[in-house]
Structures are given as structure tokens and as C-alpha cells.
Amino acid sequence: MKKRMISLLLVGVMAFSMAACGGKDDGGAVQGSTESGGGSDAAADTGSTGGTYDTLVIGSQSLEGVFSPFFYSSAYDSYAGIDPVFASVCRLDPNGELVDEAGHVEVEEVTAEDGSTKYVYTVSIQEGMVFSDGEPVTIDDVMFYYYVCADPSYDGMSTIGTLDIEGMAEYKNSAAPLWKVIYEAGADNTDFANWTEEQQKAFFETDLPAAGAQFAQEIVDYGVESGAATDANDVKGGAANWGFEVADGATINDFFDTMVEAYGGDLKTLSDTESAGTSLFDFMDESYKEVVELADVDTISGIQKVDDYTCTVTFNSPNISADKQVAWVPITPKHYYDPDFTKGDVSKVKAKNGTPLGSGPYVFQSFDNNIVTLTANDKYFKGCPKIPNLKFQVVDENTKVDLVLNSEVDITDPSASLEIIAQLDENADKASYSLVDNPGYGYIGINAERVPDVNVRKGLMSLMNREPAIQSYYGDLGEVIERPMTPTLAEYPDDAEPYYTYDPAKALEYFQAAGYEQVDGKLVKDGEQLVIHVGIGEASTHPSTPILTQMANDMADMGAELVVEDVQFSVLSPKVQGGEFDMWVMAWGNSTDCDLTQIFGSEGGSNYQRYYDPKIDALQAEILKTIDFDERCKLVAEELDLIMEAAVYMPIYQRKNMEIYNETTLNTDTLPEETTTYYNYTAEYETLEMR
Amino acid sequence: MKQYILKRILISFLVLFGVSILLYGIARSVPGDYVSNITAGNQNITPEMEQKMRELYGLDKGIIEGYISWLGDALHGDFGTSFKFQQPVVEVIKKNMAPTLALAGISMILEILIAIPFGIIAARRQYSVTDYTIVAIALMGISLPSFFFASVLRSIFSVKLGWLPVSGMLTARMNYQGWDLFVDYAKHFALPIIVFVITGVGGLLRYTRTNMLEVLSADYVRTARAKGLPEVKVIGKHAFRNTLIPIVTIVGGMIPGLFSGAVITEGIFSLEGLGNIALKAVYSGDIPYLMGFNMFIAVLTLIGTLVSDILYAVVDPRVRY
């Protein structure tokens, strides 16, 4: 009786719920939950409708919907909404070398009038191509891409604006705050087009000295608080505390002038570096911060149109990746994005972020329900693709393999693991896969400012047991590397020997050489125990975790301590950049050339290890100029050895990326013969076929 | 009553103001800003470029300065442009509201429809097998981690049996229209809704049961029984209506949950709902989106509590404001 009541109630509830939500059927809103009863035809729906498939479904990581070659920041946005939509001038071949696509690039060295050597890249595109809306493709569309990326208001990821192209600096810097333009024009300036004579006079005679005095006074006051200066008038003491030397009895303005001199008149850097709390410009009237457009420079002199299909880009200095920078670019229709594009306003280009249009193999239709829909472009210059529809569906990382085995998705890229390989080998009739090297590598870095003694660093490196950790995590899907550069680059020294092998006894020798002694079971120097703080992101699933675990044990045995700080990646990254760790575990990605100046150069923005060596700088400069491949390899090997000797970067692993293909739906014979780090099916959309 | 509502609305504005200060302060204090997140791991970015981007995104300003400029814009109805999605915040919320609302709305209706009758049954037969079974199942539902339960359901219904799709909102391969499209949506939402309902129904059910037990032991129920009313009337008319009073307030409080989304469930089933994207926004440091979205939820929470207070007066004649 009871049971019957419950089941009756259950049925009643179900029926009521169906009625309750059956009523609303408005567009995007959704109903559900009562399907399991009659839903046995689901498999038939996802399968074939008569033997042939007309849609290629690619499983993608989450999308942000910024399908703009100018402004995207996620690689997956690029795969789904940009790569298939835009044709590029050149592209990479399976070996990572630049080859012609819709155009061609050539370089020529010329001697300029002033005797300097310039590097002129001639970029040309094929004639007769059209965008998917039927408008012809011209070189203006390529130049439009350069100009948007170089615009002063551009906030995307392209680095074109930072290249040493002739006239680029003038173009980018022609708009500046009022204080800067007045200051740089000097007190003797007589051109009052952008500001008045009174403004200039006030700036140099009262406003700048007053702000400078307040700025310097703040530093002195800081010294008073910390005890370095006796009182607010002790300019000498306050300045000395800040690392500046001024004469006895110097005034506060003398101190400021000394700082200006030390910075060669660069007020911005001075303010950023020396401020004791308040920016120099905050001591000035707000009006000085207003941006003045100097109006003169509205073209980049180094970018010149030759004819409708050719332009030249002139570089002031040699750059081994310049050809990629100027030619491995999408062709973006100016008529569509902003026919009246003017300098300083990229808002119209941004407004088209969600609706890309180009001359590539597919035409963008929509991004709804987490699915990007594209249709074949019959105007594509290499011929209309054979698969009429291309869709990118957002899928969860953990379901990627199931989705392919269930034939819901045709191609996707799970992160390679031994379990997945085993699962795919079991289902070889349903899915196949490819493995290629990831263009990046994992490493452990040591901050040379926090661990200044090279022997301590070498000792730490001798405690890193990399082989077992990588072998157990990756198996054949990763390998230990010996130099801090991805082996996918041709310049990587394949014959490199391990620089520091795992050897706790040797490590102890290094520590002892650095002056550490074992006292009462503790490794101490000047009474201080050796304690190293290491930062790692999400250690529970990190391949390098066993290395740290073993290191911590070995160090504990010696009487030292390794403090592992397990943090989220978004926390790790700023802490590493801010130099808050002695040691950290991270990885690099997307390496396309052997230019390591950003990471290892003294001026490099990513030199988080804070190790500066003029010898490395000189080698790097040499490498960038060395066009001869063998010669360049030698220099790179030399540079990498220097870095290893400094013991600031321990290369750990090179891992593989995986792509899986659905054998049931996709004609895998039509995939490219060679899939490599730089080349996969996306380069040959037009020849892919379904079953 | 009118005066009370007016007063509550005025207070709400003050609360919102305080909430916005807190939210902005927290959002900006999270380590790692948007620029360092998108440039991390990219070797080609120079420090100058990073600095330039910070200026363009307004991240070079201090917290107070940034808050004032955000507040100024927000008061004019401009919640800014999401860093991550490069679209106005309001647009992003509107665009992703449908899946969240569908998932949470349908689940909420089902939860109410299951929890209330079963809660009442359990209470009426306290300490019986029925009671223990219902409570045990409810507790199991509460204790099930949704990511685990979702994986189990998926491996049975999607991978082994092939009845339901693995994830997503639509079958990408097909271009369904009309009724078929609707059915396709329904199939994709079936598993997430089941997960949602089973893991969420327990709380409300146990609440209903406890309240019902309390009411059943009240004097007026004994009186009703004593004067010989049939049991259906005692439960349906006297007890049930009094049980409803606290439940109404709970349901009012559930309103913001309709929009805040289910971070884990949405993520596992690749539904692009508000919860899922809010999580991504936190990870990437998308300040404008976080502010817009959290303020939206704050407004809903205030409305939810206001509505449940008003409903309280409606269902319980003893309450007067």
C-alpha cells in the first residue's frame, strides 16, 4: 500500500512537472529532465543520416568569443573563429619555416643615406583573391593590419608595434601627455601650436620645480621616518638614504635636479622608480596629464605601399624573426573593419570582434550555444573546402575522448596522458591520434638576487632528480631536456649533456663551498639555516612535484629546508614576476624562434631569475644578426651553456601535444601526411573529407 | 505596508553602495591582474607593452581612484566592457543567462515539487520505514559531490548506454530546427538537471519535514483532529498551510540562485552559463565583468529578501508591518 502511494505520487509529480515546464518553448529557453523514458533514439540522431557526414565537429576548450585577429587573447578563439576565416600572407611549414600562402616575403639589405644598414622586407600577395563578401583583396588590407596593431590605442597582443620599424617610434609616440611634450620641447621652445607661452613659462618656472620639491620632500620625509635623516631639512641624509649624493646644505630642489640628471631627464622613469609613494605628476595640476596629439605623424615611414599587391616594411636593425612578424599575418579586410580608419581610434575595429570576415577557407556564421558555426567559402583562393560545414563545440577537458568515441566530435586535443593512450589503443577502430612536441618546455628557475651565491644555486640544481619524475608522469609523452630552450627549435643543441646530475653528495659539497656548515644537524652559514622558498602552481597534478618532494627530503637530511608554496597559477605568476620566490616551477610556450632576449637578456621583460650577464647580452645580439644557420646554432649552444653555468634555470621536460581523430566519421586518409608542432589539419581545411 | 517597502528600498541602495565598495576592493586585491594573466608565458611581451596595456585597461589606477571611476560610470548605467569577452558586461550577462536560467529554473520547480510532498509524507510517518528511506535518500543527495555524481551518470547514460549526449548544449553535427531543436536541447539538459535536483533537493525536503513535524504537534492540529475532521483536511488545510510560511521565505531566498549559476555542474557539462563564466572571470581578473555580475546578484539578493518578507505578510495574517 505504502509503495503504491509513493509510486503514484512519483508519477503524479513527474506528470505535473512535464505540464509545468512544457508550456514555455521560447527560443533559447530550455526544457528537459523527462527524456530518459523515450530517448533511446539519441544515438541515431548523433550518428549518420544516410551514410555521409556534411559537418566537421571540432572539440574546443572554452571560447571567449573574441574572434578578431587584432584583439583575441585565447588560442582557442583563434583556432575556432580566426584561423579558418582568414587567409594569411605566409604560414609555417611542417619544419616551422616560413612558406608562401596567399603571398610572399623577401628581404633585402640596403644602405641608407646616413650610411646605416636597413633591412627592407617586401611583402606581396597574389592577385585576384577576394574576401568572402566578394570584395577584392589588396595590399591595403595587409597594411591595415600593421596599422591597427601599431596604433597608440591598441591594447591587443600583437607585438608589431614594438618592432624596430623605421618611423614606428615617431608614429607611436606622437601623442603624449602635456607635461611630456612641454618638457621635451624645452624652456626655449617658441612653437606654441599645442600650448601657450604662459603654460610653458608656468611649467618651467613654478609648476615643475614645485612638484619636484614636493616629490623630493616625500623621499626625505620617508628618510626621517626610517631614521636615515635627522629632520625634514636634512636633504643630504634623505638623499643618501635613497642612493643619491648631494652636497652639504643642498636644498630640496638641488636633490630633485640631481635625480633628473641621474635619469638623463626621463621624468617618467624617474617618477616610477624613485617615488616614495606619490607620483611626480600627481603633484602637478591635472591639466598636465591631458594627452596632446602632435598631429604630424599619421603614417609609419617604414611601411610603404608599392602597388596594389605589394608593400615594403623597413627595419632599422636586423631581426631573425622579422619575416614572420610581417608576413605570418592574417589578411584583414579594411573595407569591412573600418574603411575610414584613423590613428588613435580602434573602436570600430573592436566593434567587429564577434563577427570576423576574411578570405580564408570558411565563412563565420554564428557563435551560439557554445558552438561556432562556419560554412565553406566558395571564393577561397585554393578552392572551396570539401566539407560544407565546420563547427567548433566547447567541450570539457575530461570528456574529450568520450566525445570522439561517441562520435559527437571528430577532432579534438586532450592533454596527452598514458591513460588516454591506453583507452585509444583499445578503440583503434574508432579513433586514431597524433603526438607532436609542444613548442615550449617546463623548467625550475632560481632567483639570482634572492640566492646570490652561485654555489648554492649549483647545489640546488644537483638535488633535482628529473628523470624519474618525468618518466612516471609522462612515460613516452615527455622527455627530460638539458638546455632551457624547446627542442622543437632547429637551433636546440641535440647533443647537449646534462649539466647538473642528481647527486646529493655533490650538492653538499657545493653548499660547503658556499660557506655552509653542518652544525647540530643544521646546515648553517653565519648562524642562518639554508631555507629555500619554492613556488609551484597546482602541485597535486604537476609533473615536477616529485622533484620538489625528493629535494625537500634530501635537504631535510642535510639540515636545510625547502618550503614548497603550492598556489594557483594566477597567483604564482605575479609572485614570480615580483621576485617573491627563491625558486619557482613554471613553463614556457609558443616559442617560434631562438631569440631568448626577453627571458635571459639584461633588459628582458621576462628575466624573472634576475641574472644579468653582459656576455649573454653580447651573444644574444650576435645571434639575432647571424643569418647563417650553423653559425647561429653554435652561438645558441654557447649562450645556453653560459646560462646553465650560472645555475639559474634548470630545464625539466619537453612534453607532447595530442590530437585525436574520429575514424568513424572522418576520412583520416585526407589528413596531412605530416602533422608536426607547426603544421596540422588546420593548414589543409580545403582537402579534408568526411566519410 | 507601502511605507515599509519604501523604507526597505531606500536601505537597499545604501547596502548596494557598501557591497560595491567591498566587491571592488576584493576584486582589485586579488593577486595577478588581467594583463599579467594574458601575457604570462608569452616571451614576446616587453615590460613597456605590459605597462601600456595596464594603462589602456585602467589597471594602473589605484583602488580608490578606480572605484570612483567605476561608480561614476555605473551610475550612468555603463558597467564597462568585459576584458575577457571584449563586449559590454550587460551584453555578456544577457547572452549567457538563458542556459543558467533554464537549468536552475527547471531544477528549482522540480525540487519544490519533490521536496514538499515527500517532506510532508516523511513527517506524517515519522520514524517509519518510509520516513527513514526518504531522509536517507535526501541525505545521500546532499552528500554526493556534484562532479562525482555527474561523472557517474554520464558514464552510464552517455558512454555505456548512449541515450544522452556527453556534454554541450546542442548536437553540433546536426542543424536541428523547430521541435527537433527543442528535443535536442532537452536531451542535453537532462543530465545536468538530474544532478542539480538530486544534489539540491535534500535541503528543502528536510526543512519541509522539520516544519511539518512542528506544525503537526501544534495545538490547533490536535484540535482539528479532536473535532473529527478527516485526516486529508487536517493535513491539507490546517497543517500544510502553516508549513508553507517558512518555506515561502526560503524559496524567496532562492531567487538569486537562479542567476548565479552552478559553477561545477555547468563546467562539467560545458554549458556556457553565468556560473561558468564568472569562474573564468575570477581566474583571469576580469574586473568589469566581476563587478557587473556581482552587483547584479547583489540586487537580486536584495529583491529576493524583500519579496520573501512581503510574502511572509501575505501568507501569515499575523505578520503586520
GROMACS .gro file of N, CA and C in nm, chain A residues 111-239:
model
  387
  111THR      N    1   7.175   5.010  -4.792
  111THR     CA    2   7.247   5.109  -4.714
  111THR      C    3   7.174   5.242  -4.727
  112ALA      N    4   7.134   5.295  -4.616
  112ALA     CA    5   7.058   5.419  -4.618
  112ALA      C    6   7.151   5.538  -4.644
  113GLU      N    7   7.089   5.654  -4.665
  113GLU     CA    8   7.167   5.774  -4.695
  113GLU      C    9   7.266   5.807  -4.585
  114ASP      N   10   7.226   5.780  -4.460
  114ASP     CA   11   7.316   5.814  -4.350
  114ASP      C   12   7.419   5.704  -4.325
  115GLY      N   13   7.426   5.607  -4.414
  115GLY     CA   14   7.529   5.506  -4.402
  115GLY      C   15   7.489   5.384  -4.322
  116SER      N   16   7.375   5.389  -4.253
  116SER     CA   17   7.334   5.274  -4.173
  116SER      C   18   7.272   5.167  -4.263
  117THR      N   19   7.275   5.044  -4.214
  117THR     CA   20   7.217   4.935  -4.292
  117THR      C   21   7.071   4.917  -4.252
  118LYS      N   22   6.985   4.911  -4.353
  118LYS     CA   23   6.843   4.889  -4.326
  118LYS      C   24   6.802   4.756  -4.389
  119TYR      N   25   6.697   4.699  -4.337
  119TYR     CA   26   6.652   4.570  -4.386
  119TYR      C   27   6.511   4.587  -4.441
  120VAL      N   28   6.500   4.576  -4.572
  120VAL     CA   29   6.373   4.604  -4.637
  120VAL      C   30   6.302   4.472  -4.670
  121TYR      N   31   6.186   4.450  -4.609
  121TYR     CA   32   6.107   4.331  -4.637
  121TYR      C   33   5.999   4.367  -4.738
  122THR      N   34   5.998   4.296  -4.850
  122THR     CA   35   5.896   4.321  -4.950
  122THR      C   36   5.787   4.215  -4.935
  123VAL      N   37   5.667   4.261  -4.900
  123VAL     CA   38   5.556   4.170  -4.879
  123VAL      C   39   5.463   4.182  -4.998
  124SER      N   40   5.433   4.069  -5.063
  124SER     CA   41   5.342   4.076  -5.177
  124SER      C   42   5.233   3.971  -5.160
  125ILE      N   43   5.119   3.994  -5.222
  125ILE     CA   44   5.010   3.895  -5.216
  125ILE      C   45   4.967   3.861  -5.358
  126GLN      N   46   4.904   3.744  -5.371
  126GLN     CA   47   4.856   3.701  -5.503
  126GLN      C   48   4.750   3.799  -5.554
  127GLU      N   49   4.742   3.808  -5.687
  127GLU     CA   50   4.638   3.892  -5.745
  127GLU      C   51   4.511   3.810  -5.762
  128GLY      N   52   4.400   3.880  -5.765
  128GLY     CA   53   4.274   3.814  -5.798
  128GLY      C   54   4.202   3.746  -5.684
  129MET      N   55   4.253   3.758  -5.562
  129MET     CA   56   4.181   3.697  -5.450
  129MET      C   57   4.066   3.789  -5.406
  130VAL      N   58   3.961   3.729  -5.348
  130VAL     CA   59   3.852   3.810  -5.294
  130VAL      C   60   3.819   3.765  -5.153
  131PHE      N   61   3.762   3.855  -5.076
  131PHE     CA   62   3.711   3.820  -4.943
  131PHE      C   63   3.579   3.746  -4.961
  132SER      N   64   3.531   3.687  -4.854
  132SER     CA   65   3.409   3.606  -4.867
  132SER      C   66   3.287   3.692  -4.901
  133ASP      N   67   3.297   3.824  -4.886
  133ASP     CA   68   3.185   3.909  -4.928
  133ASP      C   69   3.201   3.956  -5.072
  134GLY      N   70   3.304   3.908  -5.142
  134GLY     CA   71   3.320   3.940  -5.283
  134GLY      C   72   3.412   4.056  -5.313
  135GLU      N   73   3.452   4.131  -5.213
  135GLU     CA   74   3.541   4.245  -5.235
  135GLU      C   75   3.684   4.195  -5.262
  136PRO      N   76   3.756   4.261  -5.352
  136PRO     CA   77   3.892   4.216  -5.384
  136PRO      C   78   3.990   4.237  -5.267
  137VAL      N   79   4.090   4.148  -5.260
  137VAL     CA   80   4.194   4.159  -5.159
  137VAL      C   81   4.309   4.242  -5.216
  138THR      N   82   4.352   4.346  -5.144
  138THR     CA   83   4.467   4.424  -5.189
  138THR      C   84   4.567   4.437  -5.074
  139ILE      N   85   4.681   4.494  -5.104
  139ILE     CA   86   4.786   4.507  -5.002
  139ILE      C   87   4.742   4.604  -4.892
  140ASP      N   88   4.645   4.690  -4.923
  140ASP     CA   89   4.594   4.782  -4.821
  140ASP      C   90   4.541   4.704  -4.700
  141ASP      N   91   4.487   4.586  -4.729
  141ASP     CA   92   4.430   4.507  -4.619
  141ASP      C   93   4.540   4.452  -4.528
  142VAL      N   94   4.658   4.422  -4.587
  142VAL     CA   95   4.770   4.377  -4.506
  142VAL      C   96   4.824   4.494  -4.424
  143MET      N   97   4.839   4.609  -4.493
  143MET     CA   98   4.891   4.727  -4.424
  143MET      C   99   4.795   4.773  -4.314
  144PHE      N  100   4.667   4.752  -4.337
  144PHE     CA  101   4.566   4.787  -4.236
  144PHE      C  102   4.593   4.709  -4.107
  145TYR      N  103   4.630   4.582  -4.123
  145TYR     CA  104   4.662   4.500  -4.005
  145TYR      C  105   4.780   4.561  -3.929
  146TYR      N  106   4.887   4.598  -4.004
  146TYR     CA  107   5.003   4.658  -3.936
  146TYR      C  108   4.961   4.784  -3.860
  147TYR      N  109   4.881   4.867  -3.926
  147TYR     CA  110   4.847   4.996  -3.867
  147TYR      C  111   4.761   4.982  -3.743
  148VAL      N  112   4.665   4.890  -3.747
  148VAL     CA  113   4.581   4.873  -3.628
  148VAL      C  114   4.667   4.825  -3.511
  149CYS      N  115   4.756   4.726  -3.539
  149CYS     CA  116   4.837   4.670  -3.431
  149CYS      C  117   4.939   4.771  -3.378
  150ALA      N  118   4.976   4.868  -3.458
  150ALA     CA  119   5.074   4.967  -3.415
  150ALA      C  120   5.007   5.090  -3.357
  151ASP      N  121   4.875   5.091  -3.355
  151ASP     CA  122   4.805   5.213  -3.312
  151ASP      C  123   4.833   5.244  -3.164
  152PRO      N  124   4.844   5.373  -3.132
  152PRO     CA  125   4.870   5.407  -2.991
  152PRO      C  126   4.760   5.358  -2.896
  153SER      N  127   4.637   5.341  -2.945
  153SER     CA  128   4.530   5.298  -2.855
  153SER      C  129   4.508   5.147  -2.862
  154TYR      N  130   4.594   5.075  -2.934
  154TYR     CA  131   4.579   4.930  -2.948
  154TYR      C  132   4.612   4.859  -2.817
  155ASP      N  133   4.524   4.771  -2.769
  155ASP     CA  134   4.551   4.701  -2.643
  155ASP      C  135   4.549   4.550  -2.659
  156GLY      N  136   4.573   4.503  -2.781
  156GLY     CA  137   4.576   4.358  -2.803
  156GLY      C  138   4.714   4.300  -2.786
  157MET      N  139   4.732   4.176  -2.833
  157MET     CA  140   4.853   4.100  -2.803
  157MET      C  141   4.960   4.108  -2.913
  158SER      N  142   4.929   4.167  -3.028
  158SER     CA  143   5.029   4.170  -3.135
  158SER      C  144   5.148   4.255  -3.093
  159THR      N  145   5.268   4.211  -3.130
  159THR     CA  146   5.388   4.285  -3.090
  159THR      C  147   5.443   4.369  -3.205
  160ILE      N  148   5.366   4.384  -3.311
  160ILE     CA  149   5.414   4.462  -3.426
  160ILE      C  150   5.456   4.603  -3.383
  161GLY      N  151   5.380   4.661  -3.293
  161GLY     CA  152   5.409   4.798  -3.250
  161GLY      C  153   5.541   4.812  -3.176
  162THR      N  154   5.600   4.701  -3.132
  162THR     CA  155   5.727   4.709  -3.058
  162THR      C  156   5.846   4.684  -3.148
  163LEU      N  157   5.820   4.655  -3.277
  163LEU     CA  158   5.932   4.623  -3.367
  163LEU      C  159   6.009   4.749  -3.404
  164ASP      N  160   6.135   4.726  -3.439
  164ASP     CA  161   6.221   4.840  -3.474
  164ASP      C  162   6.203   4.875  -3.621
  165ILE      N  163   6.079   4.912  -3.655
  165ILE     CA  164   6.048   4.950  -3.792
  165ILE      C  165   6.072   5.100  -3.805
  166GLU      N  166   6.125   5.140  -3.918
  166GLU     CA  167   6.154   5.282  -3.940
  166GLU      C  168   6.028   5.366  -3.919
  167GLY      N  169   6.038   5.467  -3.839
  167GLY     CA  170   5.925   5.558  -3.817
  167GLY      C  171   5.822   5.509  -3.717
  168MET      N  172   5.841   5.387  -3.664
  168MET     CA  173   5.742   5.333  -3.570
  168MET      C  174   5.739   5.413  -3.439
  169ALA      N  175   5.858   5.444  -3.387
  169ALA     CA  176   5.864   5.516  -3.260
  169ALA      C  177   5.794   5.651  -3.273
  170GLU      N  178   5.823   5.721  -3.383
  170GLU     CA  179   5.762   5.853  -3.403
  170GLU      C  180   5.610   5.840  -3.413
  171TYR      N  181   5.566   5.735  -3.482
  171TYR     CA  182   5.423   5.716  -3.501
  171TYR      C  183   5.354   5.687  -3.368
  172LYS      N  184   5.416   5.600  -3.289
  172LYS     CA  185   5.351   5.560  -3.164
  172LYS      C  186   5.356   5.669  -3.058
  173ASN      N  187   5.463   5.746  -3.061
  173ASN     CA  188   5.482   5.840  -2.951
  173ASN      C  189   5.439   5.982  -2.982
  174SER      N  190   5.370   6.000  -3.095
  174SER     CA  191   5.336   6.137  -3.129
  174SER      C  192   5.226   6.191  -3.038
  175ALA      N  193   5.157   6.105  -2.970
  175ALA     CA  194   5.060   6.154  -2.872
  175ALA      C  195   5.120   6.134  -2.734
  176ALA      N  196   5.121   6.238  -2.654
  176ALA     CA  197   5.185   6.230  -2.523
  176ALA      C  198   5.118   6.326  -2.428
  177PRO      N  199   5.133   6.304  -2.297
  177PRO     CA  200   5.075   6.399  -2.203
  177PRO      C  201   5.140   6.537  -2.216
  178LEU      N  202   5.065   6.636  -2.177
  178LEU     CA  203   5.110   6.774  -2.193
  178LEU      C  204   5.245   6.799  -2.127
  179TRP      N  205   5.262   6.747  -2.001
  179TRP     CA  206   5.389   6.773  -1.932
  179TRP      C  207   5.507   6.723  -2.013
  180LYS      N  208   5.484   6.611  -2.082
  180LYS     CA  209   5.596   6.549  -2.154
  180LYS      C  210   5.633   6.633  -2.276
  181VAL      N  211   5.531   6.674  -2.351
  181VAL     CA  212   5.563   6.749  -2.472
  181VAL      C  213   5.624   6.885  -2.437
  182ILE      N  214   5.574   6.949  -2.333
  182ILE     CA  215   5.633   7.077  -2.294
  182ILE      C  216   5.777   7.057  -2.247
  183TYR      N  217   5.793   6.954  -2.163
  183TYR     CA  218   5.925   6.929  -2.107
  183TYR      C  219   6.026   6.898  -2.216
  184GLU      N  220   5.984   6.816  -2.312
  184GLU     CA  221   6.078   6.777  -2.416
  184GLU      C  222   6.105   6.889  -2.514
  185ALA      N  223   6.008   6.978  -2.530
  185ALA     CA  224   6.031   7.092  -2.619
  185ALA      C  225   6.132   7.189  -2.555
  186GLY      N  226   6.138   7.192  -2.424
  186GLY     CA  227   6.237   7.276  -2.355
  186GLY      C  228   6.186   7.415  -2.327
  187ALA      N  229   6.255   7.485  -2.236
  187ALA     CA  230   6.213   7.618  -2.195
  187ALA      C  231   6.227   7.721  -2.307
  188ASP      N  232   6.312   7.687  -2.405
  188ASP     CA  233   6.338   7.785  -2.511
  188ASP      C  234   6.244   7.769  -2.629
  189ASN      N  235   6.153   7.675  -2.620
  189ASN     CA  236   6.065   7.648  -2.733
  189ASN      C  237   5.984   7.772  -2.771
  190THR      N  238   5.964   7.790  -2.901
  190THR     CA  239   5.885   7.906  -2.944
  190THR      C  240   5.765   7.864  -3.027
  191ASP      N  241   5.744   7.735  -3.039
  191ASP     CA  242   5.629   7.687  -3.116
  191ASP      C  243   5.513   7.666  -3.020
  192PHE      N  244   5.414   7.749  -3.029
  192PHE     CA  245   5.303   7.741  -2.933
  192PHE      C  246   5.175   7.692  -2.998
  193ALA      N  247   5.189   7.593  -3.084
  193ALA     CA  248   5.071   7.539  -3.153
  193ALA      C  249   4.985   7.459  -3.057
  194ASN      N  250   5.049   7.385  -2.966
  194ASN     CA  251   4.974   7.295  -2.880
  194ASN      C  252   4.959   7.345  -2.737
  195TRP      N  253   5.034   7.443  -2.699
  195TRP     CA  254   5.020   7.501  -2.565
  195TRP      C  255   5.062   7.646  -2.572
  196THR      N  256   5.027   7.724  -2.472
  196THR     CA  257   5.054   7.867  -2.479
  196THR      C  258   5.189   7.900  -2.414
  197GLU      N  259   5.234   8.019  -2.443
  197GLU     CA  260   5.360   8.065  -2.386
  197GLU      C  261   5.351   8.071  -2.234
  198GLU      N  262   5.232   8.112  -2.184
  198GLU     CA  263   5.214   8.122  -2.040
  198GLU      C  264   5.225   7.984  -1.974
  199GLN      N  265   5.161   7.886  -2.040
  199GLN     CA  266   5.166   7.749  -1.986
  199GLN      C  267   5.311   7.702  -1.975
  200GLN      N  268   5.387   7.729  -2.081
  200GLN     CA  269   5.526   7.683  -2.084
  200GLN      C  270   5.606   7.751  -1.974
  201LYS      N  271   5.582   7.881  -1.959
  201LYS     CA  272   5.655   7.958  -1.858
  201LYS      C  273   5.621   7.907  -1.718
  202ALA      N  274   5.492   7.887  -1.696
  202ALA     CA  275   5.448   7.840  -1.564
  202ALA      C  276   5.506   7.704  -1.534
  203PHE      N  277   5.511   7.620  -1.637
  203PHE     CA  278   5.560   7.483  -1.616
  203PHE      C  279   5.705   7.484  -1.570
  204PHE      N  280   5.790   7.556  -1.642
  204PHE     CA  281   5.933   7.551  -1.611
  204PHE      C  282   5.970   7.634  -1.490
  205GLU      N  283   5.897   7.745  -1.468
  205GLU     CA  284   5.940   7.835  -1.361
  205GLU      C  285   5.877   7.803  -1.227
  206THR      N  286   5.752   7.757  -1.229
  206THR     CA  287   5.690   7.731  -1.098
  206THR      C  288   5.642   7.587  -1.081
  207ASP      N  289   5.566   7.535  -1.178
  207ASP     CA  290   5.497   7.409  -1.154
  207ASP      C  291   5.591   7.291  -1.141
  208LEU      N  292   5.687   7.279  -1.235
  208LEU     CA  293   5.778   7.164  -1.227
  208LEU      C  294   5.867   7.170  -1.102
  209PRO      N  295   5.930   7.287  -1.075
  209PRO     CA  296   6.012   7.292  -0.953
  209PRO      C  297   5.930   7.264  -0.827
  210ALA      N  298   5.806   7.315  -0.824
  210ALA     CA  299   5.723   7.293  -0.705
  210ALA      C  300   5.691   7.145  -0.688
  211ALA      N  301   5.652   7.081  -0.800
  211ALA     CA  302   5.619   6.938  -0.792
  211ALA      C  303   5.744   6.859  -0.756
  212GLY      N  304   5.857   6.897  -0.815
  212GLY     CA  305   5.983   6.827  -0.788
  212GLY      C  306   6.020   6.839  -0.641
  213ALA      N  307   5.999   6.959  -0.585
  213ALA     CA  308   6.032   6.978  -0.444
  213ALA      C  309   5.944   6.891  -0.356
  214GLN      N  310   5.816   6.884  -0.389
  214GLN     CA  311   5.726   6.800  -0.308
  214GLN      C  312   5.763   6.654  -0.321
  215PHE      N  313   5.799   6.616  -0.444
  215PHE     CA  314   5.836   6.478  -0.472
  215PHE      C  315   5.961   6.440  -0.391
  216ALA      N  316   6.062   6.529  -0.394
  216ALA     CA  317   6.187   6.503  -0.323
  216ALA      C  318   6.164   6.508  -0.173
  217GLN      N  319   6.075   6.601  -0.132
  217GLN     CA  320   6.050   6.614   0.012
  217GLN      C  321   5.989   6.485   0.068
  218GLU      N  322   5.906   6.423  -0.013
  218GLU     CA  323   5.844   6.299   0.033
  218GLU      C  324   5.951   6.193   0.060
  219ILE      N  325   6.053   6.194  -0.025
  219ILE     CA  326   6.163   6.097  -0.006
  219ILE      C  327   6.238   6.128   0.124
  220VAL      N  328   6.264   6.258   0.146
  220VAL     CA  329   6.336   6.297   0.267
  220VAL      C  330   6.252   6.263   0.391
  221ASP      N  331   6.121   6.292   0.382
  221ASP     CA  332   6.033   6.260   0.495
  221ASP      C  333   6.035   6.112   0.526
  222TYR      N  334   6.042   6.034   0.419
  222TYR     CA  335   6.049   5.890   0.438
  222TYR      C  336   6.176   5.854   0.514
  223GLY      N  337   6.285   5.926   0.478
  223GLY     CA  338   6.413   5.904   0.547
  223GLY      C  339   6.403   5.941   0.695
  224VAL      N  340   6.328   6.047   0.722
  224VAL     CA  341   6.312   6.089   0.862
  224VAL      C  342   6.242   5.979   0.941
  225GLU      N  343   6.137   5.925   0.880
  225GLU     CA  344   6.061   5.820   0.947
  225GLU      C  345   6.147   5.698   0.976
  226SER      N  346   6.233   5.664   0.878
  226SER     CA  347   6.313   5.543   0.895
  226SER      C  348   6.443   5.572   0.972
  227GLY      N  349   6.463   5.698   1.006
  227GLY     CA  350   6.578   5.731   1.088
  227GLY      C  351   6.704   5.763   1.010
  228ALA      N  352   6.695   5.763   0.876
  228ALA     CA  353   6.814   5.789   0.794
  228ALA      C  354   6.843   5.939   0.786
  229ALA      N  355   6.740   6.022   0.804
  229ALA     CA  356   6.760   6.166   0.802
  229ALA      C  357   6.717   6.222   0.937
  230THR      N  358   6.786   6.327   0.981
  230THR     CA  359   6.756   6.378   1.115
  230THR      C  360   6.623   6.450   1.120
  231ASP      N  361   6.598   6.541   1.024
  231ASP     CA  362   6.468   6.606   1.019
  231ASP      C  363   6.433   6.637   0.875
  232ALA      N  364   6.320   6.703   0.854
  232ALA     CA  365   6.271   6.729   0.719
  232ALA      C  366   6.366   6.816   0.637
  233ASN      N  367   6.458   6.886   0.706
  233ASN     CA  368   6.552   6.971   0.633
  233ASN      C  369   6.683   6.900   0.601
  234ASP      N  370   6.698   6.778   0.650
  234ASP     CA  371   6.821   6.704   0.627
  234ASP      C  372   6.817   6.639   0.488
  235VAL      N  373   6.832   6.724   0.384
  235VAL     CA  374   6.823   6.678   0.247
  235VAL      C  375   6.934   6.577   0.217
  236LYS      N  376   7.053   6.606   0.266
  236LYS     CA  377   7.167   6.519   0.237
  236LYS      C  378   7.142   6.376   0.288
  237GLY      N  379   7.092   6.369   0.413
  237GLY     CA  380   7.065   6.237   0.471
  237GLY      C  381   6.956   6.163   0.397
  238GLY      N  382   6.848   6.236   0.365
  238GLY     CA  383   6.736   6.174   0.294
  238GLY      C  384   6.778   6.125   0.157
  239ALA      N  385   6.862   6.205   0.088
  239ALA     CA  386   6.907   6.168  -0.046
  239ALA      C  387   6.999   6.047  -0.039
   0.00000   0.00000   0.00000
